[in-house]
Amino acid sequence: MKNVIPLVVAVVLGLAAVYAVSKMMAVQNAQVDEEMVDVVVAAGDLQANTELGQGELTHREVPASALPRNAIQWSNVNMLYGQTIRMPIAQNDYVLLENVSGRTPLGACTTRGEWTIPVTFSDPQLIKMLSANDEIAIIASRTVAPSASDDAVDPSELPAGGSQRETFVVLPCVSIVGFVCGPNGYFRDPPAGESSSVLVSLPPRQAMMLLAAQREFELYPVLRTRNDTTATNRVDLGVVDATTFESMRKGLVPLSSQTAPAKPEK
């Protein structure tokens, strides 16, 4: 019996070793098969406001899965020459679109596999205060006539004409690529004193849906915290319409001066 226990332990350890080696080989094979992308990196430590030239930039290959969203492919390096950077960049770090000041070609802001489109909002005030890479939700709102089968809506609660407003989330989380500035490029920051359209990069189906929504609805931006993973399911957020406000009013007593709290005596 004493000889059996070491034998069992040896077999278990051997199986564990075989599993670990096979797992490692599978990972290595996956890495070999993964697409590599040639991207722009800093050739040396770069200080803020450095004007970029051929001596400041070089390239290296990285797996496509590890590629930052706004990394610049080496094939587009010419667009960087002559521009300045906003912040220091360490040697071998990525040169990202947000590092570059001023005007850059529009084609450089499109993520692989996505389409870049402009979005115009009904209220552009928030847009004037945003920057590239800020994340927003896009809300749609319009006036609609309730269907004849909609028994949940009390006609007496509707405004004149029998219509009501409905509001819902079109896209719960979109990253701003830049701001339209003319036919030859775009701004990473909105032009001062101008009302700009926002540029966003989306998968083709979402891009088509957003383009169509601009014709049918009034669109509004809502600022989100960057990299916030909450509230990203638009179905959970629902729709706001006349029934929403009616349910909010149920059980509430009309406020009057008699029900308001009295001011404390001095």
CSV table of C-alpha atoms in Angstrom, one decimal:
chain,number,residue,atom,x,y,z
A,1,MET,CA,0.0,0.0,0.0
A,2,LYS,CA,2.9,2.3,0.8
A,3,ASN,CA,4.3,1.8,-2.7
A,4,VAL,CA,0.9,2.6,-4.4
A,5,ILE,CA,0.5,6.1,-2.9
A,6,PRO,CA,3.8,7.5,-4.4
A,7,LEU,CA,2.8,5.9,-7.7
A,8,VAL,CA,-0.6,7.6,-7.7
A,9,VAL,CA,1.0,10.9,-6.8
A,10,ALA,CA,3.5,10.6,-9.6
A,11,VAL,CA,0.7,9.8,-12.1
A,12,VAL,CA,-1.3,12.8,-11.0
A,13,LEU,CA,1.7,15.1,-11.2
A,14,GLY,CA,2.5,13.7,-14.7
A,15,LEU,CA,-1.0,14.4,-15.9
A,16,ALA,CA,-0.9,17.9,-14.5
A,17,ALA,CA,2.4,18.5,-16.3
A,18,VAL,CA,1.1,17.3,-19.6
A,19,TYR,CA,-2.0,19.5,-19.3
A,20,ALA,CA,0.1,22.6,-18.4
A,21,VAL,CA,2.4,22.0,-21.4
A,22,SER,CA,-0.5,21.4,-23.8
A,23,LYS,CA,-2.2,24.6,-22.5
A,24,MET,CA,1.0,26.6,-23.0
A,25,MET,CA,1.4,25.2,-26.5
A,26,ALA,CA,-2.2,26.1,-27.4
A,27,VAL,CA,-1.6,29.7,-26.2
A,28,GLN,CA,1.6,30.0,-28.2
A,29,ASN,CA,-0.1,28.6,-31.3
A,30,ALA,CA,-2.9,31.1,-30.9
A,31,GLN,CA,-0.4,33.9,-30.6
A,32,VAL,CA,1.4,32.8,-33.7
A,33,ASP,CA,-1.8,32.6,-35.7
A,34,GLU,CA,-3.1,36.0,-34.5
A,35,GLU,CA,-2.9,38.9,-36.9
A,36,MET,CA,-0.1,41.4,-36.2
A,37,VAL,CA,-0.4,45.1,-36.9
A,38,ASP,CA,2.5,47.5,-37.5
A,39,VAL,CA,1.9,50.7,-35.5
A,40,VAL,CA,3.7,54.0,-34.8
A,41,VAL,CA,5.7,54.3,-31.5
A,42,ALA,CA,8.1,56.9,-30.1
A,43,ALA,CA,11.7,56.3,-31.2
A,44,GLY,CA,12.9,57.9,-28.0
A,45,ASP,CA,11.5,59.9,-25.0
A,46,LEU,CA,9.5,62.8,-26.5
A,47,GLN,CA,8.6,65.9,-24.5
A,48,ALA,CA,5.4,67.8,-24.8
A,49,ASN,CA,5.2,70.2,-27.8
A,50,THR,CA,7.8,68.3,-29.7
A,51,GLU,CA,7.4,68.7,-33.5
A,52,LEU,CA,7.3,65.2,-35.0
A,53,GLY,CA,9.8,64.2,-37.7
A,54,GLN,CA,11.2,61.0,-39.0
A,55,GLY,CA,13.8,60.8,-36.2
A,56,GLU,CA,11.1,60.9,-33.5
A,57,LEU,CA,9.0,58.0,-34.8
A,58,THR,CA,9.5,54.3,-35.4
A,59,HIS,CA,7.3,51.3,-35.6
A,60,ARG,CA,6.7,47.9,-34.0
A,61,GLU,CA,4.3,45.0,-34.6
A,62,VAL,CA,1.7,44.2,-31.9
A,63,PRO,CA,-1.2,41.7,-31.9
A,64,ALA,CA,-4.4,43.1,-33.2
A,65,SER,CA,-6.2,42.1,-30.0
A,66,ALA,CA,-3.8,44.3,-28.0
A,67,LEU,CA,-4.1,47.3,-30.3
A,68,PRO,CA,-5.3,50.5,-28.5
A,69,ARG,CA,-8.4,52.0,-30.2
A,70,ASN,CA,-6.6,55.2,-31.4
A,71,ALA,CA,-3.2,53.7,-32.3
A,72,ILE,CA,-1.9,54.9,-35.6
A,73,GLN,CA,-0.8,52.3,-38.2
A,74,TRP,CA,2.7,52.8,-39.6
A,75,SER,CA,1.2,53.1,-43.1
A,76,ASN,CA,-0.3,56.4,-41.9
A,77,VAL,CA,2.8,57.8,-40.3
A,78,ASN,CA,3.2,60.6,-42.9
A,79,MET,CA,0.2,62.4,-41.4
A,80,LEU,CA,2.2,62.9,-38.2
A,81,TYR,CA,5.2,64.6,-39.6
A,82,GLY,CA,5.2,68.3,-38.9
A,83,GLN,CA,2.7,68.1,-36.1
A,84,THR,CA,3.3,68.6,-32.3
A,85,ILE,CA,2.3,66.3,-29.4
A,86,ARG,CA,0.3,67.4,-26.5
A,87,MET,CA,2.0,65.4,-23.8
A,88,PRO,CA,5.3,63.5,-23.1
A,89,ILE,CA,5.6,60.0,-24.7
A,90,ALA,CA,8.1,57.5,-23.4
A,91,GLN,CA,10.3,55.5,-25.8
A,92,ASN,CA,8.5,52.6,-27.5
A,93,ASP,CA,5.1,53.9,-26.3
A,94,TYR,CA,2.2,54.2,-28.8
A,95,VAL,CA,1.7,57.5,-30.5
A,96,LEU,CA,-2.1,57.9,-30.3
A,97,LEU,CA,-4.4,60.2,-32.1
A,98,GLU,CA,-5.2,62.1,-28.9
A,99,ASN,CA,-1.5,62.8,-28.4
A,100,VAL,CA,-1.4,64.9,-31.6
A,101,SER,CA,-2.5,68.6,-31.7
A,102,GLY,CA,-4.4,70.3,-34.4
A,103,ARG,CA,-5.6,68.9,-37.7
A,104,THR,CA,-5.3,65.3,-38.9
A,105,PRO,CA,-6.7,63.5,-41.9
A,106,LEU,CA,-10.2,62.2,-41.5
A,107,GLY,CA,-9.3,58.7,-42.7
A,108,ALA,CA,-6.8,58.3,-39.9
A,109,CYS,CA,-9.5,58.3,-37.2
A,110,THR,CA,-11.5,55.3,-38.5
A,111,THR,CA,-11.0,52.1,-36.5
A,112,ARG,CA,-10.5,49.0,-38.6
A,113,GLY,CA,-13.8,47.3,-39.4
A,114,GLU,CA,-15.8,50.4,-38.5
A,115,TRP,CA,-17.2,53.4,-40.3
A,116,THR,CA,-16.7,57.0,-39.2
A,117,ILE,CA,-19.8,59.3,-39.5
A,118,PRO,CA,-20.7,62.8,-38.3
A,119,VAL,CA,-23.6,63.2,-35.8
A,120,THR,CA,-25.4,66.5,-35.4
A,121,PHE,CA,-27.4,67.0,-32.1
A,122,SER,CA,-30.4,69.2,-31.6
A,123,ASP,CA,-28.7,70.8,-28.6
A,124,PRO,CA,-25.0,71.3,-29.3
A,125,GLN,CA,-24.1,73.0,-26.0
A,126,LEU,CA,-22.6,69.9,-24.4
A,127,ILE,CA,-20.6,69.2,-27.5
A,128,LYS,CA,-18.7,72.5,-27.2
A,129,MET,CA,-17.3,71.3,-23.9
A,130,LEU,CA,-16.2,67.8,-24.9
A,131,SER,CA,-12.9,66.4,-26.2
A,132,ALA,CA,-11.9,63.5,-28.3
A,133,ASN,CA,-12.2,60.1,-26.6
A,134,ASP,CA,-14.9,61.4,-24.2
A,135,GLU,CA,-17.7,58.8,-24.1
A,136,ILE,CA,-21.4,59.7,-24.5
A,137,ALA,CA,-24.8,58.1,-24.8
A,138,ILE,CA,-27.0,59.1,-27.7
A,139,ILE,CA,-30.6,59.7,-26.8
A,140,ALA,CA,-33.4,60.0,-29.3
A,141,SER,CA,-36.7,61.9,-28.8
A,142,ARG,CA,-39.7,62.6,-31.1
A,143,THR,CA,-43.4,63.4,-31.0
A,144,VAL,CA,-45.7,60.5,-32.0
A,145,ALA,CA,-49.4,59.8,-32.1
A,146,PRO,CA,-50.4,56.9,-29.9
A,147,SER,CA,-51.7,53.8,-31.7
A,148,ALA,CA,-55.5,53.0,-31.5
A,149,SER,CA,-54.6,49.8,-29.5
A,150,ASP,CA,-52.7,51.7,-26.8
A,151,ASP,CA,-55.0,51.4,-23.8
A,152,ALA,CA,-52.4,52.4,-21.3
A,153,VAL,CA,-52.5,56.1,-22.4
A,154,ASP,CA,-55.4,58.2,-21.1
A,155,PRO,CA,-56.4,60.6,-23.9
A,156,SER,CA,-57.1,63.3,-21.4
A,157,GLU,CA,-53.4,63.3,-20.4
A,158,LEU,CA,-52.2,63.9,-23.9
A,159,PRO,CA,-51.4,67.5,-25.2
A,160,ALA,CA,-53.6,69.1,-27.9
A,161,GLY,CA,-53.6,67.2,-31.1
A,162,GLY,CA,-53.4,63.8,-29.4
A,163,SER,CA,-49.7,63.4,-29.6
A,164,GLN,CA,-47.0,62.5,-27.1
A,165,ARG,CA,-43.3,62.5,-26.7
A,166,GLU,CA,-41.2,59.3,-26.5
A,167,THR,CA,-37.5,59.2,-25.6
A,168,PHE,CA,-35.1,56.3,-25.6
A,169,VAL,CA,-31.5,55.3,-25.9
A,170,VAL,CA,-30.1,54.8,-29.4
A,171,LEU,CA,-26.6,54.0,-28.4
A,172,PRO,CA,-25.6,53.7,-24.7
A,173,CYS,CA,-21.9,54.2,-25.1
A,174,VAL,CA,-20.0,55.9,-28.0
A,175,SER,CA,-16.5,57.3,-28.0
A,176,ILE,CA,-16.0,60.6,-29.8
A,177,VAL,CA,-13.3,60.5,-32.5
A,178,GLY,CA,-13.2,64.2,-33.2
A,179,PHE,CA,-15.0,67.2,-34.5
A,180,VAL,CA,-15.7,68.3,-38.1
A,181,CYS,CA,-13.6,71.3,-39.2
A,182,GLY,CA,-13.9,71.4,-43.0
A,183,PRO,CA,-13.3,69.3,-46.2
A,184,ASN,CA,-9.6,68.6,-45.5
A,185,GLY,CA,-9.5,67.3,-42.0
A,186,TYR,CA,-10.9,67.3,-38.5
A,187,PHE,CA,-10.1,68.7,-35.1
A,188,ARG,CA,-9.3,66.5,-32.1
A,189,ASP,CA,-10.9,69.3,-30.0
A,190,PRO,CA,-14.0,71.4,-31.0
A,191,PRO,CA,-13.1,74.7,-32.7
A,192,ALA,CA,-13.6,77.6,-30.3
A,193,GLY,CA,-16.8,79.4,-30.7
A,194,GLU,CA,-18.2,77.1,-33.4
A,195,SER,CA,-21.0,74.5,-33.2
A,196,SER,CA,-19.4,71.3,-34.5
A,197,SER,CA,-20.7,68.0,-35.5
A,198,VAL,CA,-19.2,65.1,-33.7
A,199,LEU,CA,-17.4,62.3,-35.5
A,200,VAL,CA,-17.9,58.7,-34.2
A,201,SER,CA,-16.5,55.4,-35.4
A,202,LEU,CA,-19.0,52.5,-35.3
A,203,PRO,CA,-19.5,49.0,-36.7
A,204,PRO,CA,-21.3,49.3,-40.0
A,205,ARG,CA,-24.8,48.3,-38.8
A,206,GLN,CA,-24.7,50.7,-35.9
A,207,ALA,CA,-23.5,53.5,-38.2
A,208,MET,CA,-26.4,52.9,-40.6
A,209,MET,CA,-28.8,52.9,-37.7
A,210,LEU,CA,-27.4,56.2,-36.4
A,211,LEU,CA,-27.5,57.9,-39.8
A,212,ALA,CA,-31.2,56.9,-40.2
A,213,ALA,CA,-32.0,58.1,-36.6
A,214,GLN,CA,-30.7,61.6,-37.4
A,215,ARG,CA,-33.5,61.9,-40.0
A,216,GLU,CA,-36.3,60.6,-37.8
A,217,PHE,CA,-35.5,61.9,-34.3
A,218,GLU,CA,-34.0,64.7,-32.3
A,219,LEU,CA,-30.7,63.5,-30.9
A,220,TYR,CA,-29.1,64.5,-27.6
A,221,PRO,CA,-25.7,63.6,-26.1
A,222,VAL,CA,-25.3,62.5,-22.5
A,223,LEU,CA,-21.8,62.5,-21.0
A,224,ARG,CA,-20.5,59.3,-19.5
A,225,THR,CA,-17.5,58.5,-17.4
A,226,ARG,CA,-14.7,56.9,-19.6
A,227,ASN,CA,-14.5,53.2,-19.4
A,228,ASP,CA,-17.7,52.9,-17.4
A,229,THR,CA,-19.2,49.4,-18.0
A,230,THR,CA,-22.5,50.1,-16.3
A,231,ALA,CA,-25.8,51.1,-18.0
A,232,THR,CA,-24.7,49.8,-21.4
A,233,ASN,CA,-27.7,47.6,-22.2
A,234,ARG,CA,-30.2,49.9,-23.9
A,235,VAL,CA,-33.0,47.4,-23.4
A,236,ASP,CA,-32.7,47.8,-19.6
A,237,LEU,CA,-33.1,51.5,-19.9
A,238,GLY,CA,-36.5,51.3,-21.5
A,239,VAL,CA,-38.5,54.2,-23.1
A,240,VAL,CA,-39.9,57.4,-21.6
A,241,ASP,CA,-43.4,58.3,-22.8
A,242,ALA,CA,-46.8,59.5,-21.5
A,243,THR,CA,-47.3,56.4,-19.4
A,244,THR,CA,-44.0,57.0,-17.6
A,245,PHE,CA,-45.1,60.3,-16.2
A,246,GLU,CA,-48.5,59.0,-15.5
A,247,SER,CA,-47.1,56.2,-13.3
A,248,MET,CA,-44.8,58.8,-11.6
A,249,ARG,CA,-47.9,60.9,-10.7
A,250,LYS,CA,-49.9,58.0,-9.2
A,251,GLY,CA,-50.3,58.3,-5.5
A,252,LEU,CA,-49.0,61.8,-5.3
A,253,VAL,CA,-51.1,64.6,-3.6
A,254,PRO,CA,-51.3,67.9,-5.4
A,255,LEU,CA,-49.0,70.4,-3.7
A,256,SER,CA,-50.5,73.6,-2.4
A,257,SER,CA,-49.4,76.4,0.0
A,258,GLN,CA,-51.3,74.7,2.8
A,259,THR,CA,-49.3,71.5,2.4
A,260,ALA,CA,-45.9,73.2,2.1
A,261,PRO,CA,-43.8,73.2,5.2
A,262,ALA,CA,-43.9,76.4,7.2
A,263,LYS,CA,-40.7,78.5,7.5
A,264,PRO,CA,-39.1,78.1,10.9
A,265,GLU,CA,-39.5,81.1,13.3
A,266,LYS,CA,-36.4,83.2,14.0
